[in-house]
Coordinates of C-alpha atoms and ligand atoms in Angstrom, one line a residue:
X103 CA 202.7 48.1 40.8
X104 CA 205.4 50.7 40.7
X105 CA 205.4 53.8 38.6
X106 CA 203.5 54.1 35.4
X107 CA 205.1 56.1 32.7
X108 CA 202.7 59.0 33.1
X109 CA 204.4 60.1 36.4
X110 CA 207.3 61.1 34.2
X111 CA 205.2 63.3 32.0
X112 CA 205.0 65.8 34.9
X113 CA 207.9 67.0 36.9
X114 CA 207.4 67.1 40.7
X115 CA 208.4 70.7 40.8
X116 CA 205.9 71.7 38.1
X117 CA 203.1 69.7 39.8
X118 CA 203.8 71.3 43.1
X119 CA 203.7 74.8 41.5
X120 CA 200.3 74.2 39.8
X121 CA 198.9 72.7 43.0
X122 CA 200.0 75.8 45.0
X123 CA 198.7 78.2 42.4
X124 CA 195.3 76.6 41.5
X125 CA 194.6 74.7 44.7
X126 CA 193.6 71.1 45.1
X127 CA 191.9 69.0 44.0
X128 CA 193.0 69.7 40.5
X129 CA 192.9 67.9 37.2
X130 CA 196.2 68.2 35.3
X131 CA 196.5 67.2 31.6
X132 CA 199.6 66.9 29.4
X133 CA 199.1 68.5 26.0
X134 CA 202.1 66.6 24.7
X135 CA 200.6 63.2 25.8
X136 CA 197.2 64.1 24.3
X137 CA 198.9 64.9 21.0
X138 CA 200.9 61.7 21.0
X139 CA 197.9 59.6 21.6
X140 CA 195.9 61.4 18.9
X141 CA 198.7 60.8 16.4
X142 CA 198.9 57.1 17.4
X143 CA 195.1 56.8 16.8
X144 CA 195.4 58.6 13.4
X145 CA 198.0 56.0 12.4
X146 CA 195.5 53.1 12.9
X147 CA 196.0 50.6 10.0
X148 CA 193.4 51.0 7.4
X149 CA 192.8 50.0 3.8
X150 CA 190.6 52.7 2.3
X151 CA 190.6 55.7 4.6
X152 CA 190.1 56.4 8.3
X153 CA 188.2 58.8 10.5
X154 CA 189.1 58.9 14.2
X155 CA 186.4 60.2 16.4
X156 CA 187.1 61.2 20.0
X157 CA 184.5 59.7 22.3
X158 CA 184.0 63.0 24.2
X159 CA 182.3 61.5 27.2
X160 CA 185.8 60.4 28.3
X161 CA 186.7 64.1 29.1
X162 CA 184.5 66.7 27.6
X163 CA 186.1 70.1 28.4
X164 CA 186.4 72.5 25.5
X165 CA 190.2 72.8 25.5
X166 CA 190.5 69.0 25.0
X167 CA 187.9 68.9 22.2
X168 CA 189.6 71.8 20.5
X169 CA 193.1 70.3 20.8
X170 CA 191.8 67.1 19.1
X171 CA 189.9 69.0 16.6
X172 CA 193.0 70.9 15.6
X173 CA 194.7 67.5 14.9
X174 CA 191.9 66.4 12.6
X175 CA 189.9 64.2 15.0
X176 CA 186.1 64.1 14.7
X177 CA 183.7 63.7 17.6
X178 CA 181.6 60.8 18.9
X179 CA 178.8 62.1 21.1
X180 CA 176.8 59.8 23.3
X181 CA 174.0 62.2 24.2
X182 CA 172.2 65.3 22.9
X183 CA 173.8 67.5 25.5
X184 CA 177.2 66.3 24.4
X185 CA 176.4 67.3 20.8
X186 CA 175.4 70.8 22.1
X187 CA 178.6 71.0 24.1
X188 CA 180.8 70.1 21.1
X189 CA 179.0 72.6 18.9
X190 CA 179.4 75.3 21.5
X191 CA 183.2 74.4 21.6
X192 CA 183.3 75.3 17.9
X193 CA 183.3 71.8 16.5
X194 CA 181.8 71.7 13.0
X195 CA 178.4 69.9 13.0
X196 CA 179.5 67.6 10.1
X197 CA 182.3 66.2 12.3
X198 CA 180.0 65.1 15.1
X199 CA 178.3 61.7 15.1
X200 CA 175.7 60.8 17.7
X201 CA 175.2 57.3 19.0
X202 CA 173.1 57.5 22.1
X203 CA 170.9 55.4 24.4
X204 CA 168.4 58.3 24.4
X205 CA 167.7 60.0 21.1
X206 CA 167.3 63.6 22.1
X207 CA 164.0 65.4 21.6
X208 CA 165.7 68.0 19.4
X209 CA 167.6 65.4 17.2
X210 CA 165.9 66.7 14.1
X211 CA 167.3 70.1 14.7
X212 CA 170.8 68.7 15.2
X213 CA 170.5 66.7 12.0
X214 CA 169.6 69.8 10.1
X215 CA 172.7 71.4 11.5
X216 CA 174.7 68.6 9.9
X217 CA 175.4 66.1 12.6
X218 CA 175.2 62.3 11.8
X219 CA 173.0 60.0 13.7
X220 CA 173.5 56.3 14.3
X221 CA 170.1 54.8 15.2
X222 CA 170.8 52.7 18.3
X223 CA 167.4 51.0 18.5
X224 CA 164.5 50.1 16.3
X225 CA 162.5 52.9 18.0
X226 CA 165.3 55.4 17.2
X227 CA 165.3 54.2 13.5
X228 CA 161.5 54.7 13.4
X229 CA 161.7 58.2 14.8
X230 CA 164.5 59.1 12.4
X231 CA 162.5 57.8 9.5
X232 CA 159.5 59.8 10.5
X233 CA 161.5 63.0 10.7
X234 CA 163.6 62.4 7.6
X235 CA 161.8 60.1 5.1
X236 CA 164.2 59.4 2.2
X237 CA 167.2 60.3 4.3
X238 CA 170.5 58.7 5.1
X239 CA 171.1 57.1 8.5
X240 CA 173.6 55.1 10.4
X241 CA 172.8 51.8 12.3
X242 CA 174.3 50.8 15.6
X243 CA 174.2 47.1 16.0
X244 CA 174.9 44.9 19.0
X245 CA 176.9 42.3 17.1
X246 CA 176.1 39.6 19.7
X247 CA 179.4 39.5 21.4
X248 CA 180.8 41.9 23.9
X249 CA 184.0 42.7 25.7
X250 CA 184.8 45.0 28.5
X251 CA 186.8 45.2 31.6
X252 CA 183.8 44.1 33.6
X253 CA 180.1 43.8 33.3
X254 CA 179.8 47.6 33.8
X255 CA 181.9 48.4 30.8
X256 CA 180.8 45.6 28.5
X257 CA 178.3 47.0 25.9
X258 CA 177.9 44.1 23.5
X259 CA 176.3 40.7 23.8
X260 CA 172.9 39.6 25.2
X261 CA 173.3 41.3 28.5
X262 CA 173.7 44.7 26.9
X263 CA 171.0 47.1 25.8
X264 CA 173.3 49.1 23.5
X265 CA 172.5 48.9 19.8
X266 CA 170.1 46.9 17.7
X267 CA 170.4 43.2 18.3
X268 CA 172.0 41.6 15.2
X269 CA 169.1 39.2 14.7
X270 CA 166.7 42.0 14.0
X271 CA 168.1 42.8 10.5
X272 CA 164.7 42.1 8.9
X273 CA 163.0 44.6 11.2
X274 CA 165.7 47.1 10.3
X275 CA 165.2 46.5 6.6
X276 CA 161.5 46.9 6.8
X277 CA 161.8 50.2 8.7
X278 CA 164.4 51.4 6.1
X279 CA 162.0 50.5 3.4
X280 CA 158.9 52.0 4.8
X281 CA 160.7 55.3 5.4
X282 CA 162.8 55.1 2.2
X283 CA 165.9 55.4 4.3
X284 CA 169.4 54.5 3.1
X285 CA 171.7 53.0 5.7
X286 CA 175.2 54.4 5.0
X287 CA 177.0 53.6 8.2
X288 CA 177.2 50.6 10.5
X289 CA 178.5 51.1 14.0
X290 CA 179.5 48.6 16.6
X291 CA 181.1 49.4 19.9
X292 CA 181.4 46.5 22.2
X293 CA 182.9 47.9 25.4
X294 CA 185.6 49.7 27.2
X295 CA 188.8 47.8 28.0
X296 CA 188.1 45.2 25.3
X297 CA 190.1 42.1 24.8
X298 CA 191.9 42.7 21.5
X299 CA 191.0 39.2 20.3
X300 CA 187.3 39.7 20.9
X301 CA 187.6 43.1 19.3
X302 CA 189.0 41.6 16.1
X303 CA 186.4 38.9 16.1
X304 CA 183.7 41.6 16.3
X305 CA 185.3 43.4 13.4
X306 CA 184.6 40.3 11.3
X307 CA 181.1 40.0 12.6
X308 CA 180.5 43.7 11.8
X309 CA 181.6 43.1 8.2
X310 CA 179.1 40.3 8.0
X311 CA 176.4 42.9 8.9
X312 CA 177.8 45.3 6.2
X313 CA 177.3 42.5 3.6
X314 CA 173.5 42.6 4.2
X315 CA 173.2 46.4 3.7
X316 CA 174.4 47.3 0.2
X317 CA 174.8 51.1 0.7
X318 CA 177.1 51.1 3.8
X319 CA 180.2 53.1 3.0
X320 CA 181.5 53.6 6.6
X321 CA 182.1 50.9 9.2
X322 CA 182.7 52.3 12.7
X323 CA 184.2 49.8 15.0
X324 CA 183.9 52.0 18.2
X325 CA 186.5 52.4 20.8
X326 CA 187.4 50.4 23.9
X327 CA 191.1 50.1 23.4
X328 CA 192.7 49.2 26.8
X329 CA 195.4 51.3 28.3
X330 CA 197.8 50.3 31.0
X331 CA 197.4 52.7 33.9
X332 CA 199.5 50.6 36.3
X333 CA 202.5 48.4 35.5
X334 CA 200.7 45.0 35.6
X335 CA 198.0 46.0 33.1
X336 CA 198.4 45.6 29.3
X337 CA 197.8 48.4 27.0
X338 CA 196.7 48.1 23.3
X339 CA 199.1 48.5 20.5
X340 CA 196.8 49.9 17.8
X341 CA 199.2 48.7 15.1
X342 CA 198.8 45.2 16.3
X343 CA 195.0 45.3 16.7
X344 CA 194.5 47.2 13.5
X345 CA 196.7 45.1 11.1
X346 CA 194.3 42.1 10.9
X347 CA 191.3 44.5 10.6
X348 CA 192.9 46.2 7.6
X349 CA 193.4 42.7 6.1
X350 CA 189.7 41.9 6.7
X351 CA 188.7 45.1 4.9
X352 CA 190.9 44.3 2.0
X353 CA 189.5 40.8 1.7
X354 CA 186.0 42.2 1.9
X355 CA 186.7 44.6 -1.0
X356 CA 188.0 41.7 -3.1
X357 CA 184.9 39.7 -2.4
X358 CA 182.3 42.4 -2.8
X359 CA 184.0 45.2 -4.7
X360 CA 183.1 47.6 -1.8
X361 CA 185.9 49.7 -0.3
X362 CA 184.8 50.6 3.2
X363 CA 186.0 53.6 5.1
X364 CA 187.0 52.7 8.6
X365 CA 186.0 54.8 11.7
X366 CA 187.3 54.2 15.2
X367 CA 186.1 56.0 18.3
X368 CA 188.6 55.9 21.2
X369 CA 188.0 57.7 24.4
X370 CA 190.1 56.1 27.0
X371 CA 193.1 55.5 24.6
X372 CA 193.3 59.2 23.8
X373 CA 193.1 60.7 27.3
X374 CA 193.4 58.2 30.2
X375 CA 197.2 58.5 30.7
X376 CA 197.3 62.1 29.7
X377 CA 195.7 63.3 32.9
X378 CA 196.1 63.1 36.6
X379 CA 194.3 64.3 39.7
X380 CA 196.4 66.3 42.2
X381 CA 195.0 66.2 45.8
X382 CA 196.3 66.9 49.2
X383 CA 196.6 64.6 52.2
X384 CA 194.4 66.4 54.7
X385 CA 194.0 63.9 57.5
X386 CA 194.8 60.3 58.5
X387 CA 193.2 57.6 60.5
X388 CA 194.4 54.3 62.0
X389 CA 192.1 51.4 63.1
X390 CA 194.4 49.5 65.4
X391 CA 195.8 46.0 65.2
X392 CA 194.3 44.1 62.3
X393 CA 193.0 47.4 60.9
X394 CA 194.4 49.8 58.4
X395 CA 196.2 53.1 58.1
X396 CA 194.2 55.5 56.1
X397 CA 195.3 58.6 54.3
X398 CA 192.4 61.0 53.7
X399 CA 192.6 63.2 50.6
X400 CA 190.8 66.4 49.7
X401 CA 189.4 64.6 46.6
X402 CA 187.4 61.5 46.2
X403 CA 184.5 60.1 44.2
X404 CA 183.6 63.7 43.4
X405 CA 186.7 63.8 41.1
X406 CA 187.6 60.2 40.4
X407 CA 184.8 57.6 40.7
X408 CA 186.3 54.8 38.8
X409 CA 188.0 53.0 41.7
X410 CA 184.7 52.9 43.8
X411 CA 182.7 52.0 40.7
X412 CA 184.8 49.4 39.0
X413 CA 187.7 48.6 41.4
X414 CA 189.9 50.3 38.8
X415 CA 193.6 50.8 39.7
X416 CA 195.3 54.1 39.4
X417 CA 199.0 54.8 40.1
X418 CA 199.4 56.9 43.3
X419 CA 202.5 58.9 44.2
X420 CA 203.2 61.3 47.0
X421 CA 205.0 64.6 46.8
X422 CA 206.6 66.8 49.4
X423 CA 208.4 70.0 49.1
X424 CA 208.5 69.9 45.3
X425 CA 209.9 66.3 45.0
X426 CA 208.5 62.8 44.8
X427 CA 208.4 61.3 48.2
X428 CA 210.7 58.3 48.7
X429 CA 211.9 56.3 51.6
X430 CA 210.4 53.8 54.0
X431 CA 207.0 52.6 52.9
X432 CA 203.9 51.7 54.8
X433 CA 200.7 50.1 53.6
X434 CA 198.0 52.7 53.2
X435 CA 194.3 52.8 52.3
X436 CA 193.7 56.0 50.4
X437 CA 190.3 57.4 51.3
X438 CA 188.3 60.1 49.5
X439 CA 186.6 63.0 51.2
X440 CA 183.0 61.9 50.8
X441 CA 180.8 60.6 53.6
X442 CA 180.6 57.2 51.9
X443 CA 182.6 54.2 53.0
X444 CA 182.9 53.2 49.3
X445 CA 184.9 56.4 48.6
X446 CA 188.2 54.6 48.4
X447 CA 191.0 55.1 45.9
X448 CA 192.7 51.8 46.7
X449 CA 190.2 49.0 46.2
X450 CA 191.2 45.5 45.2
X451 CA 191.6 45.3 41.4
X452 CA 188.2 44.7 39.8
X453 CA 186.4 44.6 43.2
X454 CA 185.3 47.9 44.6
X455 CA 184.0 46.1 47.7
X456 CA 187.4 45.1 48.9
X457 CA 190.1 47.3 50.4
X458 CA 193.6 46.7 49.3
X459 CA 196.4 48.6 51.1
X460 CA 199.0 50.1 48.8
X461 CA 202.7 50.4 49.9
X462 CA 203.6 54.1 49.8
X463 CA 206.4 56.2 51.4
X464 CA 205.4 57.2 54.9
X465 CA 203.2 60.2 54.4
X466 CA 202.1 63.1 56.6
X467 CA 199.3 65.7 56.4
X468 CA 200.0 68.3 53.8
X469 CA 201.7 66.0 51.3
X470 CA 200.5 66.2 47.7
X471 CA 199.0 63.1 46.1
X472 CA 199.3 62.4 42.4
X473 CA 196.7 60.0 41.1
X474 CA 197.7 59.0 37.6
X475 CA 195.6 57.6 34.7
X476 CA 192.9 60.1 35.5
X477 CA 192.4 61.7 32.1
X478 CA 189.4 59.5 31.1
X479 CA 186.1 59.2 32.8
X480 CA 187.2 61.3 35.8
X481 CA 186.5 65.0 35.1
X482 CA 183.6 63.8 32.9
X483 CA 182.2 61.1 35.2
X484 CA 182.0 61.6 39.0
X485 CA 179.5 61.8 41.7
X486 CA 179.3 65.5 41.0
X487 CA 178.2 67.7 43.9
X488 CA 177.9 64.9 46.4
X489 CA 178.5 66.4 49.8
X490 CA 178.1 69.7 47.9
X491 CA 181.7 69.8 46.9
X492 CA 182.2 72.1 43.9
X493 CA 183.7 70.8 40.6
X494 CA 187.5 70.9 40.7
X495 CA 189.5 73.1 38.3
X496 CA 191.3 71.7 35.2
X497 CA 194.7 72.8 33.9
X498 CA 196.7 71.9 30.8
X499 CA 200.4 71.6 30.9
X500 CA 201.9 72.6 27.6
X501 CA 205.0 71.2 26.1
X502 CA 206.9 74.5 26.7
X503 CA 206.2 74.2 30.4
X504 CA 203.5 76.8 30.5
X505 CA 200.2 76.1 32.3
X506 CA 196.8 77.0 31.0
X507 CA 193.7 77.0 33.2
X508 CA 191.1 75.3 31.1
X509 CA 188.3 75.2 33.7
X510 CA 188.0 77.3 36.8
X511 CA 187.1 75.7 40.1
X512 CA 183.3 76.0 40.5
X513 CA 182.1 78.8 42.7
X514 CA 180.1 77.4 45.5
X515 CA 177.1 79.6 44.7
X516 CA 176.5 77.7 41.5
X517 CA 175.4 74.7 43.6
X518 CA 172.3 76.4 44.7
X519 CA 171.7 79.0 42.0
X520 CA 168.8 77.1 40.4
X521 CA 167.0 76.5 43.6
X522 CA 163.7 78.5 43.6
X523 CA 162.5 78.2 47.2
Ligands
LIG91 C1 182.2 55.3 25.4 C2 182.2 55.0 23.9 C3 183.3 55.0 23.2 C4 184.7 55.1 23.8 O1 185.0 54.0 24.7 P1 186.5 53.9 25.3 O2 186.5 52.7 26.1 O3 186.6 55.1 26.2 O4 187.4 53.9 24.2 C5 183.2 54.8 21.8 N1 182.0 54.7 21.2 C6 180.9 54.8 21.9 C7 179.6 54.7 21.2 C8 180.9 54.9 23.3 O5 179.8 54.9 23.9

């Protein structure tokens, strides 16, 4: 489990300089890597046109939304507040599509602004129909199969509540009819970290759904493309996953005369390996023979929750005096700063309950710690404000070596500013 390529996106000297200037913990993004991933997504094989939507929950800061917007990506929002945030960031309403577990109370206002809604349940379809009789709507189906890195990221199949179960097509048709709605989009997203074979199978199942709805012009196959954060994980080659899907669309067109536009909605793929968390080793602990050596960081589940939530693996490297630390290694458990024994950055793969020591060069207090693969579901998904830690700052490293602060560290006063007594 040695270096993942993303370490090389950032020079040790540049990282040390930004850590010194902006303090730790700090999120660092590579603009170049974000652009490369966006361009790879835009090259997804397609037969009759492609829209790439950035699943903004992966990392929702304005600078990232705008960077992708500038490259021609659209937005997938998973909640009403995400739509508001994207609009506020300057994204055109027509480029935002909402597929959410909770249809926001103000969805009609958002639709009037121009956003697209995919009804993700029969109840959502009913509410949409009442608000916009005679309108156009998208349908999110649960195609009956799912795929995800684990049961927390799988969002298809019988154990998932996401989308309308594929066997309820008659109920869907009767709601469409009673509200004179036209279904123009079908959406399936089966999970994060999908197995490419399952993903392709679901693409075929999704086309079978499209057959039953004559006005569908767009088929959105969601996101879920795996990336390799550490060396023994396999990333997704979009060209490889996409080629058979393109062929399916072509065959579908021959059979039905319908040329469908493809939409994909990656989150992880676009940002995961474009970001890292920089933290400082602020203490250590040893627990004797048969115990462990712990390094305690000034970050934790407040910045990067994935290891303690999923047992996810992130590459970890130490820096000292402007250089990557090398030399004799020692097995370490990396502990976060929260008063929570589960706040561990080195769990066993896929099992957050188990500790798994990582061999790292012998470290000392004051060393910097680089936690790679932290661009997706870190800044946007954390146990925010636990132990009353403020949100960390975020910086963007540009290709020309310049650094842009894109989110300031949160002033502590903001933690209690809404308290009224
Ligand atoms: C989260 C989500 C995505 C993105 O998933 P990734 O695994 O990050 O690619 C895409 N579509 C929908 C509807 C989602 O909820």
